[in-house]
Tab-separated table of C-alpha atoms and ligand atoms in Angstrom:
chain	number	residue	atom	x	y	z
O	1	MET	CA	128.415	62.799	85.186
O	2	ARG	CA	125.905	63.625	87.933
O	3	ARG	CA	125.889	67.179	89.295
O	4	THR	CA	127.136	67.393	92.908
O	5	VAL	CA	124.846	69.302	95.275
O	6	SER	CA	124.415	70.073	98.999
O	7	ILE	CA	121.463	71.591	100.852
O	8	PHE	CA	122.039	73.322	104.169
O	9	GLY	CA	118.698	73.625	105.996
O	10	SER	CA	117.044	70.893	103.913
O	11	THR	CA	114.319	70.273	106.524
O	12	GLY	CA	113.051	73.885	106.431
O	13	SER	CA	110.558	75.529	104.112
O	14	ILE	CA	113.166	76.483	101.463
O	15	GLY	CA	115.004	73.202	101.982
O	16	ARG	CA	111.884	71.062	101.489
O	17	ASN	CA	111.046	72.927	98.286
O	18	THR	CA	114.614	72.401	97.071
O	19	VAL	CA	114.412	68.662	97.790
O	20	ASP	CA	111.059	68.573	95.975
O	21	LEU	CA	112.633	70.135	92.865
O	22	LEU	CA	115.626	67.790	92.942
O	23	LEU	CA	113.282	64.794	93.116
O	24	ARG	CA	111.105	66.115	90.267
O	25	GLN	CA	114.205	66.714	88.156
O	26	GLY	CA	115.496	63.147	88.445
O	27	GLY	CA	116.638	62.820	92.082
O	28	ALA	CA	119.659	60.615	92.710
O	29	ASP	CA	119.837	59.592	89.014
O	30	VAL	CA	120.691	63.175	88.079
O	31	TYR	CA	122.135	64.661	91.285
O	32	ASP	CA	124.992	63.337	93.397
O	33	VAL	CA	123.829	64.665	96.782
O	34	LYS	CA	126.763	65.181	99.125
O	35	VAL	CA	125.268	66.889	102.191
O	36	LEU	CA	121.831	67.493	103.694
O	37	THR	CA	121.452	69.330	107.014
O	38	GLY	CA	118.743	70.074	109.548
O	39	ALA	CA	118.467	70.709	113.262
O	40	ARG	CA	115.541	69.222	115.204
O	41	ASN	CA	113.565	67.424	112.511
O	42	ILE	CA	115.578	64.190	112.464
O	43	LYS	CA	112.798	62.088	110.953
O	44	LEU	CA	112.518	64.299	107.874
O	45	LEU	CA	116.284	64.710	107.537
O	46	ALA	CA	116.737	60.923	107.464
O	47	GLU	CA	113.858	60.483	104.992
O	48	GLN	CA	115.320	63.101	102.650
O	49	ALA	CA	118.809	61.601	102.905
O	50	ILE	CA	117.479	58.149	102.014
O	51	LEU	CA	115.284	59.444	99.144
O	52	LEU	CA	118.171	61.375	97.596
O	53	ASP	CA	120.844	58.803	98.538
O	54	ALA	CA	122.911	61.520	100.235
O	55	GLU	CA	126.467	60.904	101.399
O	56	ILE	CA	126.243	62.800	104.718
O	57	ALA	CA	123.366	64.007	106.912
O	58	VAL	CA	124.185	66.592	109.563
O	59	THR	CA	122.057	67.802	112.438
O	60	ALA	CA	123.011	71.079	114.097
O	61	ALA	CA	121.698	69.663	117.391
O	62	SER	CA	124.487	67.537	118.943
O	63	SER	CA	122.031	65.991	121.406
O	64	LEU	CA	120.142	64.430	118.468
O	65	LEU	CA	123.107	62.602	116.910
O	66	ASP	CA	122.082	59.222	118.345
O	67	ALA	CA	118.571	59.606	116.922
O	68	LEU	CA	120.010	60.453	113.482
O	69	VAL	CA	122.460	57.503	113.582
O	70	LYS	CA	119.530	55.226	114.444
O	71	ALA	CA	117.307	56.627	111.708
O	72	LEU	CA	120.049	56.049	109.125
O	73	ASP	CA	121.115	52.621	110.396
O	74	GLY	CA	121.951	50.239	107.544
O	75	THR	CA	121.768	52.908	104.809
O	76	GLY	CA	125.497	53.682	104.573
O	77	ILE	CA	124.733	57.402	104.962
O	78	ILE	CA	127.141	59.110	107.369
O	79	ALA	CA	125.518	60.961	110.295
O	80	THR	CA	127.272	63.857	112.050
O	81	ALA	CA	126.197	66.634	114.429
O	82	GLY	CA	127.052	70.066	115.806
O	83	GLY	CA	128.402	73.399	114.580
O	84	ASP	CA	131.861	72.108	113.597
O	85	ALA	CA	130.295	69.217	111.665
O	86	LEU	CA	128.114	71.688	109.748
O	87	ARG	CA	131.130	73.784	108.869
O	88	ASP	CA	133.169	70.740	107.825
O	89	ALA	CA	130.310	69.538	105.627
O	90	ALA	CA	130.250	72.948	103.926
O	91	LYS	CA	133.911	72.465	102.982
O	92	ILE	CA	133.006	69.541	100.700
O	93	LYS	CA	133.367	70.662	97.079
O	94	VAL	CA	130.093	70.720	95.129
O	95	ASP	CA	128.828	72.166	91.864
O	96	TRP	CA	125.792	73.721	93.582
O	97	ALA	CA	125.029	74.487	97.237
O	98	MET	CA	121.830	75.824	98.803
O	99	SER	CA	122.267	77.973	101.914
O	100	ALA	CA	118.881	77.790	103.678
O	101	ILE	CA	119.620	77.631	107.400
O	102	VAL	CA	117.590	80.289	109.205
O	103	GLY	CA	119.310	83.196	110.982
O	104	SER	CA	122.941	84.072	111.618
O	105	ALA	CA	123.512	80.374	112.493
O	106	GLY	CA	123.830	80.039	108.706
O	107	LEU	CA	126.737	82.461	108.405
O	108	ALA	CA	129.705	80.175	109.174
O	109	PRO	CA	128.573	77.376	106.797
O	110	THR	CA	127.704	79.962	104.124
O	111	ILE	CA	131.247	81.348	104.181
O	112	GLU	CA	132.588	77.810	103.694
O	113	MET	CA	130.086	77.198	100.857
O	114	ALA	CA	131.300	80.428	99.215
O	115	LYS	CA	134.825	78.973	99.287
O	116	HIS	CA	133.969	75.483	98.064
O	117	ALA	CA	130.837	75.573	95.840
O	118	GLY	CA	130.707	76.423	92.139
O	119	ILE	CA	127.307	78.077	92.587
O	120	LEU	CA	125.992	79.328	95.927
O	121	ALA	CA	122.195	79.626	95.950
O	122	LEU	CA	121.672	82.002	98.857
O	123	ALA	CA	118.366	81.987	100.713
O	124	ASN	CA	119.989	82.817	104.072
O	125	LYS	CA	119.756	86.607	103.634
O	126	GLU	CA	121.072	87.083	107.195
O	127	SER	CA	124.567	86.142	105.923
O	128	LEU	CA	124.582	89.092	103.551
O	129	VAL	CA	123.104	91.427	106.151
O	130	CYS	CA	125.706	90.455	108.778
O	131	ALA	CA	128.759	89.987	106.574
O	132	GLY	CA	128.011	91.037	102.992
O	133	GLU	CA	131.519	92.330	102.287
O	134	LEU	CA	133.099	89.113	103.563
O	135	ILE	CA	130.780	86.858	101.536
O	136	LYS	CA	131.334	88.871	98.351
O	137	ALA	CA	135.119	88.918	98.842
O	138	THR	CA	135.121	85.161	99.501
O	139	CYS	CA	133.130	84.457	96.308
O	140	ALA	CA	135.379	86.762	94.273
O	141	LYS	CA	138.459	84.891	95.531
O	142	SER	CA	137.096	81.377	94.989
O	143	GLY	CA	135.226	82.099	91.731
O	144	CYS	CA	131.904	81.000	93.261
O	145	THR	CA	128.786	82.381	91.514
O	146	LEU	CA	126.346	83.869	94.007
O	147	LEU	CA	122.683	83.527	93.029
O	148	PRO	CA	120.052	85.133	95.293
O	149	VAL	CA	117.087	82.928	96.196
O	150	ASP	CA	115.013	85.573	97.947
O	151	SER	CA	112.210	86.103	95.416
O	152	GLU	CA	112.741	89.895	95.315
O	153	HIS	CA	116.472	89.644	94.676
O	154	CYS	CA	116.004	86.802	92.218
O	155	ALA	CA	113.604	89.163	90.408
O	156	ILE	CA	116.192	91.965	90.373
O	157	TYR	CA	118.830	89.516	89.145
O	158	GLN	CA	116.518	88.590	86.264
O	159	ALA	CA	115.614	92.230	85.531
O	160	LEU	CA	119.348	92.951	85.226
O	161	ALA	CA	119.283	91.005	81.961
O	162	GLY	CA	117.790	94.232	80.572
O	163	GLY	CA	120.645	96.558	81.533
O	164	GLU	CA	123.816	97.140	83.533
O	165	ASN	CA	124.278	97.837	87.263
O	166	ARG	CA	125.763	101.238	86.457
O	167	ASP	CA	122.537	102.271	84.677
O	168	ILE	CA	120.203	101.469	87.577
O	169	SER	CA	118.233	104.485	88.728
O	170	ARG	CA	116.172	102.692	91.406
O	171	ILE	CA	115.538	99.208	92.700
O	172	ILE	CA	111.893	98.830	93.690
O	173	LEU	CA	111.381	95.997	96.164
O	174	THR	CA	107.790	94.855	96.470
O	175	ALA	CA	106.321	93.891	99.851
O	176	SER	CA	103.030	92.107	100.415
O	177	GLY	CA	102.470	94.174	103.567
O	178	GLY	CA	101.994	90.972	105.593
O	179	PRO	CA	98.972	90.031	107.688
O	180	PHE	CA	98.796	93.440	109.462
O	181	ARG	CA	98.826	95.641	106.365
O	182	ASN	CA	95.461	97.162	107.292
O	183	TRP	CA	95.682	96.875	111.080
O	184	THR	CA	95.879	99.888	113.404
O	185	SER	CA	98.780	100.313	115.836
O	186	ASP	CA	96.450	99.462	118.721
O	187	GLN	CA	95.470	96.189	117.062
O	188	MET	CA	99.121	95.410	116.285
O	189	ALA	CA	100.123	95.996	119.915
O	190	ASP	CA	97.969	93.007	120.914
O	191	ALA	CA	98.838	90.762	117.938
O	192	THR	CA	99.331	87.100	118.840
O	193	LEU	CA	101.947	84.695	117.530
O	194	GLU	CA	99.347	82.841	115.430
O	195	GLN	CA	98.121	86.085	113.847
O	196	ALA	CA	101.679	87.198	113.087
O	197	MET	CA	102.460	83.852	111.441
O	198	ALA	CA	99.439	83.900	109.106
O	199	HIS	CA	101.029	85.316	105.956
O	200	PRO	CA	98.405	86.106	103.303
O	201	ASN	CA	100.374	84.975	100.196
O	202	TRP	CA	103.500	82.983	101.024
O	203	ASP	CA	103.922	79.655	102.806
O	204	MET	CA	107.205	80.113	104.734
O	205	GLY	CA	109.027	79.142	107.934
O	206	GLN	CA	107.845	80.568	111.268
O	207	ARG	CA	110.585	83.173	111.713
O	208	ILE	CA	110.434	84.753	108.249
O	209	SER	CA	106.619	84.798	108.454
O	210	ILE	CA	106.751	86.908	111.640
O	211	ASP	CA	109.498	89.052	110.097
O	212	SER	CA	107.102	89.725	107.224
O	213	ALA	CA	104.422	90.862	109.675
O	214	THR	CA	106.808	93.416	111.277
O	215	MET	CA	108.373	94.190	107.855
O	216	PHE	CA	111.766	93.326	109.375
O	217	ASN	CA	112.016	90.856	106.521
O	218	LYS	CA	111.748	93.734	104.025
O	219	ALA	CA	114.299	95.690	106.068
O	220	LEU	CA	116.747	92.769	105.782
O	221	GLU	CA	116.011	92.708	102.048
O	222	VAL	CA	116.847	96.409	101.659
O	223	ILE	CA	120.276	95.710	103.192
O	224	GLU	CA	120.589	92.548	101.077
O	225	ALA	CA	119.843	94.545	97.889
O	226	HIS	CA	122.487	97.107	98.833
O	227	GLN	CA	125.040	94.305	99.233
O	228	LEU	CA	124.097	92.329	96.137
O	229	PHE	CA	123.581	95.065	93.566
O	230	ASP	CA	125.906	97.810	94.770
O	231	VAL	CA	123.173	100.451	95.080
O	232	SER	CA	122.927	103.172	97.725
O	233	ALA	CA	120.131	103.478	100.303
O	234	ASP	CA	118.381	106.248	98.343
O	235	GLN	CA	118.283	104.036	95.244
O	236	ILE	CA	116.239	101.376	97.057
O	237	GLU	CA	112.509	101.903	97.365
O	238	VAL	CA	109.953	99.608	98.990
O	239	ILE	CA	106.403	99.534	97.667
O	240	VAL	CA	103.522	97.575	99.140
O	241	HIS	CA	102.010	95.285	96.515
O	242	PRO	CA	99.459	93.021	98.235
O	243	GLN	CA	99.044	90.528	95.366
O	244	SER	CA	102.756	89.474	95.385
O	245	ILE	CA	102.699	89.011	91.599
O	246	ILE	CA	105.463	91.484	90.778
O	247	HIS	CA	108.443	90.221	92.763
O	248	SER	CA	110.496	93.404	92.288
O	249	MET	CA	111.543	95.897	89.597
O	250	ILE	CA	114.480	97.878	88.296
O	251	GLU	CA	114.044	101.388	86.998
O	252	TYR	CA	116.934	102.289	84.708
O	253	ASN	CA	118.256	105.818	84.124
O	254	ASP	CA	116.042	106.193	81.057
O	255	TYR	CA	113.012	105.583	83.378
O	256	SER	CA	112.195	102.296	81.726
O	257	VAL	CA	111.048	99.845	84.417
O	258	ILE	CA	111.637	96.090	84.133
O	259	ALA	CA	109.530	93.949	86.462
O	260	GLN	CA	109.657	90.204	87.066
O	261	MET	CA	106.311	88.506	87.655
O	262	ALA	CA	105.328	85.001	88.692
O	263	ALA	CA	102.924	83.239	91.028
O	264	PRO	CA	103.996	83.513	94.686
O	265	ASP	CA	105.724	80.121	95.007
O	266	MET	CA	109.345	79.863	96.197
O	267	ARG	CA	109.960	76.981	93.804
O	268	GLY	CA	110.145	79.662	91.106
O	269	ALA	CA	113.172	81.384	92.639
O	270	ILE	CA	114.757	78.127	93.882
O	271	GLY	CA	114.270	76.517	90.451
O	272	PHE	CA	115.796	79.573	88.760
O	273	ALA	CA	118.931	79.195	90.911
O	274	LEU	CA	119.027	75.396	90.486
O	275	ASN	CA	118.751	75.419	86.703
O	276	TRP	CA	120.562	78.680	85.927
O	277	PRO	CA	121.387	79.621	83.220
O	278	GLU	CA	118.770	77.303	81.702
O	279	ARG	CA	115.009	77.725	82.232
O	280	PRO	CA	113.193	74.365	82.089
O	281	PRO	CA	109.489	74.210	83.168
O	282	LEU	CA	108.880	74.389	86.936
O	283	PRO	CA	105.957	73.065	89.004
O	284	VAL	CA	104.520	76.559	89.614
O	285	LYS	CA	101.193	78.038	88.494
O	286	GLN	CA	101.112	80.023	85.262
O	287	LEU	CA	99.859	83.585	85.641
O	288	ASP	CA	96.408	84.230	84.235
O	289	PHE	CA	96.238	87.998	83.812
O	290	ALA	CA	92.520	88.033	83.060
O	291	THR	CA	91.875	86.493	86.486
O	292	ILE	CA	94.371	88.711	88.300
O	293	SER	CA	92.813	91.795	86.609
O	294	GLN	CA	94.291	94.246	89.138
O	295	LEU	CA	97.698	95.015	90.673
O	296	ASP	CA	97.733	97.435	93.640
O	297	PHE	CA	100.572	99.528	95.049
O	298	ALA	CA	100.919	101.696	98.168
O	299	THR	CA	103.628	103.500	100.098
O	300	PRO	CA	104.589	101.612	103.288
O	301	ASP	CA	103.572	103.213	106.582
O	302	GLU	CA	106.828	103.642	108.510
O	303	THR	CA	105.017	104.676	111.683
O	304	ARG	CA	103.383	101.286	112.034
O	305	PHE	CA	106.362	99.517	110.434
O	306	PRO	CA	109.543	101.277	111.692
O	307	ALA	CA	111.749	98.427	110.424
O	308	LEU	CA	112.237	100.139	107.049
O	309	ARG	CA	113.490	103.354	108.678
O	310	LEU	CA	115.878	101.227	110.764
O	311	ALA	CA	117.231	99.536	107.619
O	312	ARG	CA	118.182	102.945	106.209
O	313	ARG	CA	119.869	103.750	109.533
O	314	VAL	CA	121.883	100.516	109.228
O	315	LEU	CA	123.123	101.566	105.786
O	316	GLU	CA	123.975	105.026	107.120
O	317	ILE	CA	126.048	103.560	109.994
O	318	GLY	CA	127.720	100.981	107.736
O	319	GLY	CA	130.389	98.578	109.028
O	320	LEU	CA	128.856	95.874	111.191
O	321	ALA	CA	125.535	97.664	111.791
O	322	GLY	CA	123.808	94.907	109.782
O	323	ALA	CA	125.130	92.255	112.183
O	324	VAL	CA	123.897	94.269	115.190
O	325	PHE	CA	120.521	94.852	113.544
O	326	ASN	CA	120.056	91.187	112.665
O	327	ALA	CA	121.132	89.873	116.081
O	328	ALA	CA	118.859	92.354	117.882
O	329	LYS	CA	116.027	91.371	115.540
O	330	GLU	CA	116.610	87.642	116.183
O	331	SER	CA	116.635	88.260	119.929
O	332	ALA	CA	113.418	90.340	119.691
O	333	LEU	CA	111.823	87.557	117.656
O	334	ASP	CA	112.802	84.895	120.223
O	335	ARG	CA	111.238	87.019	122.954
O	336	PHE	CA	108.029	87.627	120.979
O	337	ILE	CA	107.740	83.892	120.199
O	338	SER	CA	108.064	83.066	123.897
O	339	ALA	CA	105.432	85.736	124.731
O	340	ASP	CA	107.990	87.735	126.725
O	341	ILE	CA	107.436	90.992	124.775
O	342	GLY	CA	104.646	92.335	122.574
O	343	PHE	CA	104.566	92.660	118.789
O	344	LEU	CA	105.384	96.383	118.670
O	345	ASP	CA	108.129	96.030	121.307
O	346	MET	CA	110.269	94.210	118.747
O	347	ALA	CA	111.097	97.360	116.751
O	348	GLN	CA	111.804	99.348	119.920
O	349	LEU	CA	114.190	96.689	121.151
O	350	VAL	CA	116.045	96.641	117.824
O	351	GLU	CA	116.317	100.434	117.673
O	352	THR	CA	117.671	100.653	121.236
O	353	VAL	CA	120.339	97.997	120.607
O	354	LEU	CA	121.306	99.499	117.231
O	355	GLU	CA	121.749	102.988	118.695
O	356	SER	CA	123.662	101.629	121.720
O	357	LEU	CA	126.187	99.863	119.482
O	358	HIS	CA	126.252	102.151	116.451
O	359	VAL	CA	129.656	103.747	117.107
O	360	LYS	CA	131.350	100.407	117.700
O	361	ALA	CA	129.586	98.812	114.711
O	362	GLY	CA	130.517	101.695	112.404
O	363	ARG	CA	134.209	101.284	113.188
O	364	SER	CA	134.459	97.612	112.134
O	365	SER	CA	133.971	95.605	108.968
O	366	SER	CA	133.102	91.981	108.259
O	367	LEU	CA	136.351	91.815	106.264
O	368	GLU	CA	138.059	91.555	109.682
O	369	GLY	CA	136.669	88.011	109.806
O	370	LEU	CA	133.892	85.801	111.114
O	371	GLU	CA	135.036	86.054	114.759
O	372	THR	CA	134.600	89.859	114.722
O	373	VAL	CA	131.109	89.509	113.252
O	374	MET	CA	130.083	86.832	115.750
O	375	ALA	CA	131.458	88.869	118.690
O	376	ILE	CA	129.240	91.860	117.912
O	377	ASP	CA	126.332	89.516	117.121
O	378	LYS	CA	126.715	88.068	120.645
O	379	GLU	CA	126.899	91.494	122.279
O	380	ALA	CA	123.776	92.726	120.451
O	381	ARG	CA	121.901	89.512	121.257
O	382	GLU	CA	122.728	89.805	124.974
O	383	MET	CA	121.592	93.435	125.009
O	384	GLY	CA	118.393	92.378	123.282
O	385	GLN	CA	117.750	89.716	125.898
O	386	GLN	CA	118.131	92.258	128.724
O	387	TRP	CA	116.029	95.023	127.126
O	388	MET	CA	112.850	95.877	129.024
O	389	PRO	CA	109.795	97.602	127.518
O	390	GLU	CA	109.108	101.091	128.975
S	426	NDP	P1	112.709	77.261	108.337
S	426	NDP	O1	112.588	77.703	109.753
S	426	NDP	O2	111.548	76.666	107.668
S	426	NDP	O3	113.947	76.235	108.205
S	426	NDP	C1	115.193	76.544	108.754
S	426	NDP	C2	116.186	75.426	108.515
S	426	NDP	O4	117.360	75.689	109.326
S	426	NDP	C3	115.708	74.056	108.960
S	426	NDP	O5	116.362	73.072	108.191
S	426	NDP	C4	116.166	73.976	110.425
S	426	NDP	O6	116.242	72.642	110.904
S	426	NDP	C5	117.532	74.622	110.295
S	426	NDP	N1	118.001	75.239	111.530
S	426	NDP	C6	117.266	75.865	112.476
S	426	NDP	N2	118.066	76.339	113.449
S	426	NDP	C7	119.342	75.985	113.114
S	426	NDP	C8	120.625	76.185	113.718
S	426	NDP	N3	120.763	76.838	114.873
S	426	NDP	N4	121.699	75.704	113.079
S	426	NDP	C9	121.586	75.040	111.905
S	426	NDP	N5	120.401	74.804	111.296
S	426	NDP	C10	119.295	75.288	111.883
S	426	NDP	O7	113.252	78.532	107.539
S	426	NDP	P2	112.941	78.954	106.018
S	426	NDP	O8	113.163	77.800	105.113
S	426	NDP	O9	111.675	79.701	105.985
S	426	NDP	O10	114.087	80.031	105.775
S	426	NDP	C11	115.439	79.656	105.568
S	426	NDP	C12	116.210	80.870	105.100
S	426	NDP	O11	115.691	81.267	103.826
S	426	NDP	C13	116.068	82.084	106.017
S	426	NDP	O12	117.258	82.795	105.999
S	426	NDP	C14	114.962	82.900	105.362
S	426	NDP	O13	115.062	84.278	105.640
S	426	NDP	C15	115.249	82.627	103.885
S	426	NDP	N6	114.099	82.769	103.000
S	426	NDP	C16	112.987	81.986	103.198
S	426	NDP	C17	111.885	82.096	102.374
S	426	NDP	C18	110.709	81.186	102.516
S	426	NDP	O14	109.818	81.218	101.667
S	426	NDP	N7	110.628	80.346	103.513
S	426	NDP	C19	111.852	83.112	101.299
S	426	NDP	C20	113.071	83.828	101.141
S	426	NDP	C21	114.153	83.665	101.981
S	426	NDP	P3	114.985	71.873	111.620
S	426	NDP	O15	113.751	72.311	110.887
S	426	NDP	O16	115.327	70.421	111.387
S	426	NDP	O17	114.984	72.233	113.058
């Protein structure tokens, strides 16, 4: 019997790599593709749906439904659109689901995937940051296996084969340092969108690339690690490792460190989640240690990159601080992309919103439900939109 799969965010960077792996591993002969989703890239969504003979293609953009219907005319593939359609599509039972929508827009479908999928491959880290307790409780209730797709957390998951959670001394998350690793604050203040998007090692979507330049991506990953591996803030360390060869490490209580290494290619982590628990060959480069010859490490500079300090503050506040942090960060990112605020303003905006809402956030929990999470997300986003640089 073919394995049933769905990909939410199939037209994005993670989604395209997932489709690539499915096609290389037999495509529609091996996989019974139930759902593919995108937003604005209708042409690609239709092409993917036809290539993989998907049952349903969903665009998040209701205004583009007619274009999707037209692109799929005569194929028998069902076209739907909008937020409710996305959520309904996530209720379709599958053996394996990829959550790769960008931002907190991915939260509602991810919760449904956690209820209805056998394995949830989670790239949408924002879901865990905003509502980690709710996602974990939902998986525990439904029996869904949660596999992290973020390369760092996939590395930690693999390093856990060498020990138990209770014996972890530290989780060491590696960070490339992004394009501004060696820039001064003055240079960063004038950074353009193009410069912020030019990641030195990874080929990713626009938003995560800019989040890597501010290190907000690493901040989200610190919160994600706390949620996934049940470790406290002081057990999570970030180390700058410009080569992106070591994807992360666990130090156990006996001070033995287990690192996972691979070439920087997301098909490694996606393929791990797709084939788990088996490990067939993947289309990624083998490491040649003689050529690499050197691995560098440095402590991150939290003056130039305050995002990491803010992540620790989120864990200190607890409750829904992650949802506030993420929404403020998404609003800051929107404003930087539209050239409304500067690069360094983003962290100031996030800190102001987080401190304004910290009491309220600390009093609530995502276990109260999606509506509670989305209400504070909305409030933080609106505050972020109104924030003015000093
Ligand atoms: P992209 O921006 O490349 O793709 C995002 C996907 O989400 C696209 O399919 C896009 O559709 C869709 N989308 C955009 N807005 C909405 C919306 N409002 N509602 C529903 N769907 C929407 O992102 P990435 O692939 O880079 O990242 C996806 C997730 O994976 C993020 O959470 C990111 O943090 C995480 N991640 C990404 C990594 C990477 O290497 N790229 C590495 C680790 C984690 P369309 O393109 O058709 O408009």
